[in-house]
CSV table of C-alpha atoms and ligand atoms in Angstrom, one decimal:
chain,number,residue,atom,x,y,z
A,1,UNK,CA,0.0,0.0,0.0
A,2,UNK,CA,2.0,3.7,-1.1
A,3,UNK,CA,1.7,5.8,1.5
A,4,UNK,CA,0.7,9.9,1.0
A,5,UNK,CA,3.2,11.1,-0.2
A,6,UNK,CA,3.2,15.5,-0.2
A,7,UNK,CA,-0.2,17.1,1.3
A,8,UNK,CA,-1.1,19.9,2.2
A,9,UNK,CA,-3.6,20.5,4.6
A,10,UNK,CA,-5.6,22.0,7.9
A,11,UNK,CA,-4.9,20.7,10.9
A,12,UNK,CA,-7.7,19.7,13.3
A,13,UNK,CA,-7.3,19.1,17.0
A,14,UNK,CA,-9.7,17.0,18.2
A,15,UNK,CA,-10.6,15.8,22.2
A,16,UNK,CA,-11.1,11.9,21.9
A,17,UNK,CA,-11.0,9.8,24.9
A,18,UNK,CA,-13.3,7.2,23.9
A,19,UNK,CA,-13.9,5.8,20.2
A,20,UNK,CA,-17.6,7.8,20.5
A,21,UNK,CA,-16.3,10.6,20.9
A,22,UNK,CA,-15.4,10.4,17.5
A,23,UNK,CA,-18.7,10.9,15.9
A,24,UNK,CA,-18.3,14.7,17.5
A,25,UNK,CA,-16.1,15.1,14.3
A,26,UNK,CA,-18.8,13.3,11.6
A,27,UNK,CA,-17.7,15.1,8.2
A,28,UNK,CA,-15.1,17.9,9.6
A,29,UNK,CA,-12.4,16.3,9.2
A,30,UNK,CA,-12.1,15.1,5.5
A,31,UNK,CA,-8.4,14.8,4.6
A,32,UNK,CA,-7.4,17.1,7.8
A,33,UNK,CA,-3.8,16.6,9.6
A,34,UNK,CA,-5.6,15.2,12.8
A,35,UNK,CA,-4.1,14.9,16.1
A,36,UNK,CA,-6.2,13.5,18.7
A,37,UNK,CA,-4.6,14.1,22.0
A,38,UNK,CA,-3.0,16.5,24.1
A,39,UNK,CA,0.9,16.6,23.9
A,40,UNK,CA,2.0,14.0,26.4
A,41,UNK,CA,3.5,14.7,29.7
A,42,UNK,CA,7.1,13.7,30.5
A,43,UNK,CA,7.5,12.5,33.7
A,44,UNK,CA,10.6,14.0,35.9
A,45,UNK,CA,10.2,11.8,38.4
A,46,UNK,CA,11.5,8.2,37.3
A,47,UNK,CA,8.6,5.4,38.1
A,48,UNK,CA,10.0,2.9,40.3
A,49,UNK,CA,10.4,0.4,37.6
A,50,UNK,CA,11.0,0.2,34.0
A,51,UNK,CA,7.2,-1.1,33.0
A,52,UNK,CA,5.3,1.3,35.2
A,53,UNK,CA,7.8,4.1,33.5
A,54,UNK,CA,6.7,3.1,30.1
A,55,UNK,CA,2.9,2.2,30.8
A,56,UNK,CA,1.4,4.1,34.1
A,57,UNK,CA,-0.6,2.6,36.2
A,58,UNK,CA,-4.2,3.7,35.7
A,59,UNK,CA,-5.4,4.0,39.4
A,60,UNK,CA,-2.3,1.6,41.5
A,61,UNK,CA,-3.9,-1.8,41.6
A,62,UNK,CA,-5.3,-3.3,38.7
A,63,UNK,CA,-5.0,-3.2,34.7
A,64,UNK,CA,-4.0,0.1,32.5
A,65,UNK,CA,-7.2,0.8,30.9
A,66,UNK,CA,-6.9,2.6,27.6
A,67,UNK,CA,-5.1,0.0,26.0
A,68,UNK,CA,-4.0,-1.1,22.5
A,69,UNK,CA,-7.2,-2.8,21.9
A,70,UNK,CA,-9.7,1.0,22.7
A,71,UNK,CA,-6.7,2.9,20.6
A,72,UNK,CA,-7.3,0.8,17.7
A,73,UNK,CA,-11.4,1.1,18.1
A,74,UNK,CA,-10.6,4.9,18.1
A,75,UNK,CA,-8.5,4.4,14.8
A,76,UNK,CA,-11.0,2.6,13.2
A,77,UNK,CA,-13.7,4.8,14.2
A,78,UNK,CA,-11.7,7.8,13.0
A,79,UNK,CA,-10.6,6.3,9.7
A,80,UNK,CA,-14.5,6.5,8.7
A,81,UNK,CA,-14.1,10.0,8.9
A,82,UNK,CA,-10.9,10.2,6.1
A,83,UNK,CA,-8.6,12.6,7.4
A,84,UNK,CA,-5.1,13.1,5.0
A,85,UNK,CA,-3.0,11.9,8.2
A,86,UNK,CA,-2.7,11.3,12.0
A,87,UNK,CA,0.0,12.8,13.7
A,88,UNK,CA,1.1,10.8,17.1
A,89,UNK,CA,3.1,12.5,19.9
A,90,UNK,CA,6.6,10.4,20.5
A,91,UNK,CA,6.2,10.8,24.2
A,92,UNK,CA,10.1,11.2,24.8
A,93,UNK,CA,12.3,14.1,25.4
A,94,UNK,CA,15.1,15.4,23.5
A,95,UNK,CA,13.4,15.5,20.1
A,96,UNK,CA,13.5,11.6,19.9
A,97,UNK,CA,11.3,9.8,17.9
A,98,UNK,CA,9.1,6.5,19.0
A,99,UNK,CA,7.9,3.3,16.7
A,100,UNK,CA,4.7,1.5,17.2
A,101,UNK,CA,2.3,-1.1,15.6
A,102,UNK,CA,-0.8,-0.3,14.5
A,103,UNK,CA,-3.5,-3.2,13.8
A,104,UNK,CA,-0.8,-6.0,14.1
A,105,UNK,CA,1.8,-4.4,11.5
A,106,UNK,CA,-1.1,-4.1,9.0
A,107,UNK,CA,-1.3,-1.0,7.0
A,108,UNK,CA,-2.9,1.2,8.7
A,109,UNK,CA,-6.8,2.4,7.9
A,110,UNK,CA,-5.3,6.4,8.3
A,111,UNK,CA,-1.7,7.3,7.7
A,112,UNK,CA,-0.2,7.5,11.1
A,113,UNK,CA,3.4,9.5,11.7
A,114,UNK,CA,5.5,9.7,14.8
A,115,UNK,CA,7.0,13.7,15.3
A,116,UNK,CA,8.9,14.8,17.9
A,117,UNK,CA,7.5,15.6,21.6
A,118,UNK,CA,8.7,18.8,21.0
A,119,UNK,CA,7.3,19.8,17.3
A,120,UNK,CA,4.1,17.7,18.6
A,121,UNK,CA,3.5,20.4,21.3
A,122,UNK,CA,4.6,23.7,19.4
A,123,UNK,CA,1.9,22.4,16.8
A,124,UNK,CA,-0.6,21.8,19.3
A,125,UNK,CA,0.0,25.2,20.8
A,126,UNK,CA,-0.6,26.6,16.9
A,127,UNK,CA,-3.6,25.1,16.4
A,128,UNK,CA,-4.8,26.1,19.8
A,129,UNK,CA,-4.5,29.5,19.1
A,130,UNK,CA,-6.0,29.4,15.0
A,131,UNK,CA,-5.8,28.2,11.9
A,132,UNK,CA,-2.8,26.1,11.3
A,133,UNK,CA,-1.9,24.2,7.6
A,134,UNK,CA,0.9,21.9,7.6
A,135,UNK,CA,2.4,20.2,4.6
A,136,UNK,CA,3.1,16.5,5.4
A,137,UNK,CA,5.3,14.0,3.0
A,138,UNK,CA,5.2,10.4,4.2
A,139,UNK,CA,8.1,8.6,2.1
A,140,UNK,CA,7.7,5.2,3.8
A,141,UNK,CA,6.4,1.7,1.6
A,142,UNK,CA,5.5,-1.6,2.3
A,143,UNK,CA,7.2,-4.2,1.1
A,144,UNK,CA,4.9,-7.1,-0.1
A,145,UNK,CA,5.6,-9.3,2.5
A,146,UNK,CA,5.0,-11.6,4.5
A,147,UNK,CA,8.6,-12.1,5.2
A,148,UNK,CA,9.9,-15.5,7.0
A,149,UNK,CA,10.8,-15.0,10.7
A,150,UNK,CA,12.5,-17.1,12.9
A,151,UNK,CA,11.9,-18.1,16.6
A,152,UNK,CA,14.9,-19.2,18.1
A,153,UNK,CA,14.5,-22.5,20.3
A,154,UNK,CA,16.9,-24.5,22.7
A,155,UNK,CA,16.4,-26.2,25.5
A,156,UNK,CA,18.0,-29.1,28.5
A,157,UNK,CA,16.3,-32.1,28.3
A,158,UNK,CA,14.4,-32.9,31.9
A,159,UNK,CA,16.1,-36.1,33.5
A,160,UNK,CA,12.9,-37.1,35.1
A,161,UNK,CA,9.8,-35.3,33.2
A,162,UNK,CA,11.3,-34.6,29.6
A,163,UNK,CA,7.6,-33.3,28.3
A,164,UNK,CA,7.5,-31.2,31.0
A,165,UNK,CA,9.1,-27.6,30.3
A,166,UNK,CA,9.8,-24.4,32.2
A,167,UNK,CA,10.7,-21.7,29.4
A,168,UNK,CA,12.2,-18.6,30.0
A,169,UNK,CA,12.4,-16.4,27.3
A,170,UNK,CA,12.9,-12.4,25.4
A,171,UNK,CA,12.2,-11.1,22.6
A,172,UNK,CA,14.7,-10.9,19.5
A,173,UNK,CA,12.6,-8.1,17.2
A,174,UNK,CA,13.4,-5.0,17.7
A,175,UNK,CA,11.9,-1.1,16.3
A,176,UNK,CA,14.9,0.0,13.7
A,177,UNK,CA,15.3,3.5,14.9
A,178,UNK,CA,18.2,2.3,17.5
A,179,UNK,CA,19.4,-1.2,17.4
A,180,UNK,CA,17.0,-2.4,19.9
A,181,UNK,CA,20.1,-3.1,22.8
A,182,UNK,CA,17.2,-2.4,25.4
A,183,UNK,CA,14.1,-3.3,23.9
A,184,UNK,CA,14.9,-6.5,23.7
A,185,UNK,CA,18.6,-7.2,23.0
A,186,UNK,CA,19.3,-7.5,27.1
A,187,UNK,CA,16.4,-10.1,27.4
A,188,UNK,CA,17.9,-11.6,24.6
A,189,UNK,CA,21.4,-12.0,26.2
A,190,UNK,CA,20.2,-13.0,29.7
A,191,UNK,CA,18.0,-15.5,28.2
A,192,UNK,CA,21.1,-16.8,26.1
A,193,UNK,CA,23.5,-16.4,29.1
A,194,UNK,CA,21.0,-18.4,31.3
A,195,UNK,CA,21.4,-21.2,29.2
A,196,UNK,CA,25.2,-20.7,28.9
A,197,UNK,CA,25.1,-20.8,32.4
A,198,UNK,CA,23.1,-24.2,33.6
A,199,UNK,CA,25.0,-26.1,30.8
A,200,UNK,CA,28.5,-25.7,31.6
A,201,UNK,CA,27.4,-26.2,35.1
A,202,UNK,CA,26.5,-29.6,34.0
A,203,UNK,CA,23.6,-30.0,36.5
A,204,UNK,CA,20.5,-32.6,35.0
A,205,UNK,CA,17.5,-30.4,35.6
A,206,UNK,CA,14.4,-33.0,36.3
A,207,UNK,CA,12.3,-31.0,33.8
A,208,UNK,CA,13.2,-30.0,30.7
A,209,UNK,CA,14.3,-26.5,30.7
A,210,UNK,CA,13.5,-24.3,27.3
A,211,UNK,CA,15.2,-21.0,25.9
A,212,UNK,CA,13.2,-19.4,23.4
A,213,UNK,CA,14.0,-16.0,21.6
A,214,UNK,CA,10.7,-15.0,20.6
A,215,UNK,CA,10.3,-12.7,17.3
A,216,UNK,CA,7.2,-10.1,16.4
A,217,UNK,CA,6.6,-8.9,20.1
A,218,UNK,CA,6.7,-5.6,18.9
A,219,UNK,CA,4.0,-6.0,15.9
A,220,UNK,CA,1.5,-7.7,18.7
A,221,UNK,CA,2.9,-10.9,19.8
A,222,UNK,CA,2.6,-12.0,17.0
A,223,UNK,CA,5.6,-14.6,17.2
A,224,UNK,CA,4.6,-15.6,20.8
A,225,UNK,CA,1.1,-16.7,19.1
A,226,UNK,CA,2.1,-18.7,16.7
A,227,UNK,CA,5.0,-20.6,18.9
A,228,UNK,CA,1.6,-21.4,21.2
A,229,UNK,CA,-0.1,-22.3,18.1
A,230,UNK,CA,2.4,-24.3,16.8
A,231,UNK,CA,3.2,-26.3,20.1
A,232,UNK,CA,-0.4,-26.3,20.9
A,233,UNK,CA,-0.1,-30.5,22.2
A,234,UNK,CA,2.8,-29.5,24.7
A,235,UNK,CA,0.5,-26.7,26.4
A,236,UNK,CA,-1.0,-28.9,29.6
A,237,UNK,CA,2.7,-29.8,29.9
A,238,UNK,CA,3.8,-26.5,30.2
A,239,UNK,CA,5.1,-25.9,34.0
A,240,UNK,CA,5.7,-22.1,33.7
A,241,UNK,CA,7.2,-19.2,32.0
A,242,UNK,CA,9.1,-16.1,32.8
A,243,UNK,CA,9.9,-13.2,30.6
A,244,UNK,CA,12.7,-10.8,30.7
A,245,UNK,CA,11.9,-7.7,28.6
A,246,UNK,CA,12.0,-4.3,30.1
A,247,UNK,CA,15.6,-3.0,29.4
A,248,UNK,CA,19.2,-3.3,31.2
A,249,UNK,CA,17.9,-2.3,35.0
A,250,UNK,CA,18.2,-4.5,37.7
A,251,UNK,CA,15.5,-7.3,38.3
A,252,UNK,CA,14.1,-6.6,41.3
A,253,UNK,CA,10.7,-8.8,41.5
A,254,UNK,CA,8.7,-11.0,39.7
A,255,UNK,CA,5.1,-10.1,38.9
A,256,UNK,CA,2.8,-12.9,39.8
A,257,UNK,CA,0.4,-11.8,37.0
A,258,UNK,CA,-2.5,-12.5,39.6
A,259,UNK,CA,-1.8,-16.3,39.3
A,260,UNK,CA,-2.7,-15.9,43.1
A,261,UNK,CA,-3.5,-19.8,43.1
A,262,UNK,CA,0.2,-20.6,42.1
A,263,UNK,CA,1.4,-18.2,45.2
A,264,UNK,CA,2.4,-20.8,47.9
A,265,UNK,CA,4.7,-22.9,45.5
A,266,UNK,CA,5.8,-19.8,44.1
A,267,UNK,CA,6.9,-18.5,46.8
A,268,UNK,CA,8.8,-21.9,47.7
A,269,UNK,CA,10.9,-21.0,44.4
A,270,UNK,CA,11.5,-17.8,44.9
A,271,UNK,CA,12.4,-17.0,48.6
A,272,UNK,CA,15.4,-18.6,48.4
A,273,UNK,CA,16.8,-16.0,45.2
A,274,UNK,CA,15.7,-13.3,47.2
A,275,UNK,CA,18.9,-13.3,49.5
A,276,UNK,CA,21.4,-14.2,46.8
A,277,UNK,CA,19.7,-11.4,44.3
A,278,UNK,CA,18.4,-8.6,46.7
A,279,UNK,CA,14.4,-9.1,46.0
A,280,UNK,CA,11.9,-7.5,46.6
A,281,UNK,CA,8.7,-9.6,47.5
A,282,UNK,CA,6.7,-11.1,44.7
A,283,UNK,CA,4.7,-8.0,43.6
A,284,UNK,CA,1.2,-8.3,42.8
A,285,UNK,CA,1.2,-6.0,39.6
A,286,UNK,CA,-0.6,-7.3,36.7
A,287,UNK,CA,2.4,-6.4,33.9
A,288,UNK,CA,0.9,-7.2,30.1
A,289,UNK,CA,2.1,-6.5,27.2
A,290,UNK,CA,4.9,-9.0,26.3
A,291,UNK,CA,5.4,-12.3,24.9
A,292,UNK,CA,4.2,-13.7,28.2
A,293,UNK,CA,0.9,-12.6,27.7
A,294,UNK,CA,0.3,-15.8,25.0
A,295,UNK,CA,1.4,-17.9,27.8
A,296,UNK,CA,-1.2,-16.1,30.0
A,297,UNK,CA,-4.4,-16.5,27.6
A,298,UNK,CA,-3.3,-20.3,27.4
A,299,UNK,CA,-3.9,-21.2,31.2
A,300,UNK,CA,-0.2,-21.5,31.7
A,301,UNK,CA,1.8,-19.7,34.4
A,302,UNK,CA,4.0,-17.0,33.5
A,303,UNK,CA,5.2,-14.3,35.1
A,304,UNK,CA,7.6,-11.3,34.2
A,305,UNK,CA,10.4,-9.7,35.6
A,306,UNK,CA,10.2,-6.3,37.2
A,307,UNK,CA,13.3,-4.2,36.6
A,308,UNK,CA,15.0,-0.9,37.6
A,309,UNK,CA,14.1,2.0,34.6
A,310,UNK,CA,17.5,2.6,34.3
A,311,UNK,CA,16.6,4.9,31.2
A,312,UNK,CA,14.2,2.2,29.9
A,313,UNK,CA,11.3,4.6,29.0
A,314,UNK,CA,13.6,7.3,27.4
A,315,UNK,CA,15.5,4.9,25.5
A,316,UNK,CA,13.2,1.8,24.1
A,317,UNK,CA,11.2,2.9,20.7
A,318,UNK,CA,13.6,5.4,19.9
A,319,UNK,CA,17.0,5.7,17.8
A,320,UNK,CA,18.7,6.0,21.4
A,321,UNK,CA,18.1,2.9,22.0
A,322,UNK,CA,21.9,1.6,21.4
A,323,UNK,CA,24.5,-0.4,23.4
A,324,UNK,CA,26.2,2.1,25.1
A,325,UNK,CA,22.8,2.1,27.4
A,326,UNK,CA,23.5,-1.6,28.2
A,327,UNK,CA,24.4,-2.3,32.4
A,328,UNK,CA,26.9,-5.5,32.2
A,329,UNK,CA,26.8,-6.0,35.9
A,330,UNK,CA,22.8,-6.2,36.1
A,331,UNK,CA,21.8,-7.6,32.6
A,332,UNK,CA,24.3,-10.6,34.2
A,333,UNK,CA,22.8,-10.7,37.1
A,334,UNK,CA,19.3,-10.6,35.4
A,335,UNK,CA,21.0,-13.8,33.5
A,336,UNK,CA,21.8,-15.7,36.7
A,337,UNK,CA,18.8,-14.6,38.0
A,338,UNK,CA,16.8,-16.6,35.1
A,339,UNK,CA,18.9,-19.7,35.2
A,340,UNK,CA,18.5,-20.0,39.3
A,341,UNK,CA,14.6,-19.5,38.7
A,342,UNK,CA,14.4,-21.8,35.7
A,343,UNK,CA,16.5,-24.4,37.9
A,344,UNK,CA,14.4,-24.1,41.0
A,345,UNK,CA,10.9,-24.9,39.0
A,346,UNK,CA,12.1,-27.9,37.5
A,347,UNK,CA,13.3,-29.5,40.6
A,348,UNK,CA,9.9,-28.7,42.9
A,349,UNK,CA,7.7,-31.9,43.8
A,350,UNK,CA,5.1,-30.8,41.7
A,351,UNK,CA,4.5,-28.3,39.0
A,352,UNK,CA,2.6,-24.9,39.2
A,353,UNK,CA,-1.3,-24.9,38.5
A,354,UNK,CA,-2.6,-24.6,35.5
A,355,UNK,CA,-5.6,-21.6,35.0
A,356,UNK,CA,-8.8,-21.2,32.7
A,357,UNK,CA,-7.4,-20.0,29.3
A,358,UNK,CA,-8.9,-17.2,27.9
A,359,UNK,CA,-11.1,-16.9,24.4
A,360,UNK,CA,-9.0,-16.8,21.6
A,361,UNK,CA,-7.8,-13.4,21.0
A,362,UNK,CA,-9.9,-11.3,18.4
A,363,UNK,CA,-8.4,-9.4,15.3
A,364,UNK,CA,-7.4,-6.2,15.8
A,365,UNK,CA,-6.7,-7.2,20.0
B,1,ZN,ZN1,10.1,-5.5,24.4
């Protein structure tokens, strides 16, 4: 599908927070430069970890509401309307840019551009104050694609329960504005260190213990779906996953995803890191949004590590997203972290509880 290429046109602010909203708008804003929210704020004060500094918690407890799933009913509720473009704040300081999928890494129904926090506001501020035109030139393409991807799989075989697994995994896709060191090159490494790790130690793990490099977490999960789809019979074998994929920062918890039913045996497998690791307690955080999340809708435990920011939310999405930000000392410990977790699950008595799955995700979630 081409994209715009040059146009020239008004720009229209409008005040959306709900896909209704949209039908305040019915025939104004025919090929308009739209932007549909207020120029983000950028937090001074760092969240406490790397997730909550990325995605805020809505009200402390509970599930971010808002998410990709009531942005993409605004999309498609706005595309009806036809406007020339969508402009999207990037949410970072600095005059960085950010990346993002929209329906799944399917054209989008409106062109959609990243600009700068900073040009993002000064336009805002324009439009605000009257009439505004912009000329807009989007130069990117498609290819035709699909293109073949690859999930990276390894694992040590279980001495006493082969088909059982524990899998710990990251993600090996990346945005293309940096190289991805953060988001998710350090998951990446831990996970591959882990395994380094447990095999030159030697030690026969009673379960089988799986490494995967998961692809397409960025376009939706899309990689994490398929590897469930495609190893759909090992599912009710399936002991548990963790995934590491919030930057270089320290691990500092595990979130038990509210898998409160697995609690008493996780505990039992993770008391004994906290000494050796500095942990916090378990938190009780429900943290989406990564490949752990296919594990999730499946009925299988998995959980995912909470880490420092250490510059996650300036850095992931963005073209500053580049080795130099990577912390040797805690993306190693994050590693030995993994391995000790992975190690202690295969050996319990019995295996964590399996929960309901969920419906099958819908197009467009
Ligand atoms: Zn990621």
């Amino acid at each position: 599908m081409p994209m715009i290429g040059e146009v020239s046109a008004p720009v229209a602010v409008l005040k959306v927070t709900s896909p209704d909203d949209i039908a305040n708008y019915k025939g104004k804003i025919k090929g308009a430069v739209v932007l549909v929210s207020k120029p983000a704020e950028i937090p001074t004060n760092e969240a406490d970890n790397a997730y909550d500094a990325v995605i805020p918690p809505a009200r402390g407890v509970g599930r971010p509401q808002g998410g990709f799933a009531e942005r993409q009913r605004i999309m498609r509720a706005l595309a009806q309307e036809q406007p020339a473009a969508v402009l999207l704040d990037s949410g970072k300081a600095d005059n960085l840019f950010n990346m993002s999928s929209a329906s799944r890494y399917q054209p989008s129904d409106v062109p959609m551009a990243y600009v700068s926090h900073e040009d993002y506001s000064l336009i805002y501020r324009l439009a605000e104050a009257g009439p505004v035109a912009m000329k807009i030139n989007l130069a990117g393409t498609f290819s035709p694609g699909p293109v073949p991807a690859s999930i990276t799989v390894a694992e040590i075989r279980g001495s006493q329960f082969p088909d059982e697994r524990v899998i710990i995994g990251g993600h090996l896709d990346s945005w293309d504005l940096g190289q991805g060191a953060l988001d998710n090159g350090t998951g990446s490494m831990a996970v591959l260190e882990a395994a380094r790790a447990l095999k030159v130690l030697g030690w026969k793990p009673k379960r089988t213990i799986t490494f995967i490099l998961f692809t397409g977490e960025e376009q939706g999960g899309i990689g994490a779906d398929i590897f469930m789809k495609n190893h759909a019979a090992e599912i009710p074998k399936m002991d548990a996953a963790l995934v590491h994929d919030t930057g270089t920062g320290k691990v500092f918890s595990i979130a038990l995803e509210e898998l409160y039913e697995t609690a008493p045996l996780m505990a039992e497998i993770y008391e004994p890191l906290r000494e050796v690791f500095e942990l916090q307690p378990l938190s009780t955080r429900y943290f989406g949004s990564s490949d752990h999340v296919a594990f999730l809708r499946a009925g299988v435990p998995a959980y995912f590590c909470i880490q420092k920011p250490a510059h996650y939310r300036e850095a992931h999405h963005s073209q500053t997203d580049t080795f130099d930000k990577v912390i040797p000392e805690e993306i190693n410990e994050g590693a030995a972290l993994l391995a000790a977790w992975a190690w202690n699950v295969s050996e319990m008595p019995v295996a964590l509880a399996h929960h309901q799955p969920a419906a099958p995700r819908r197009a467009g979630e």
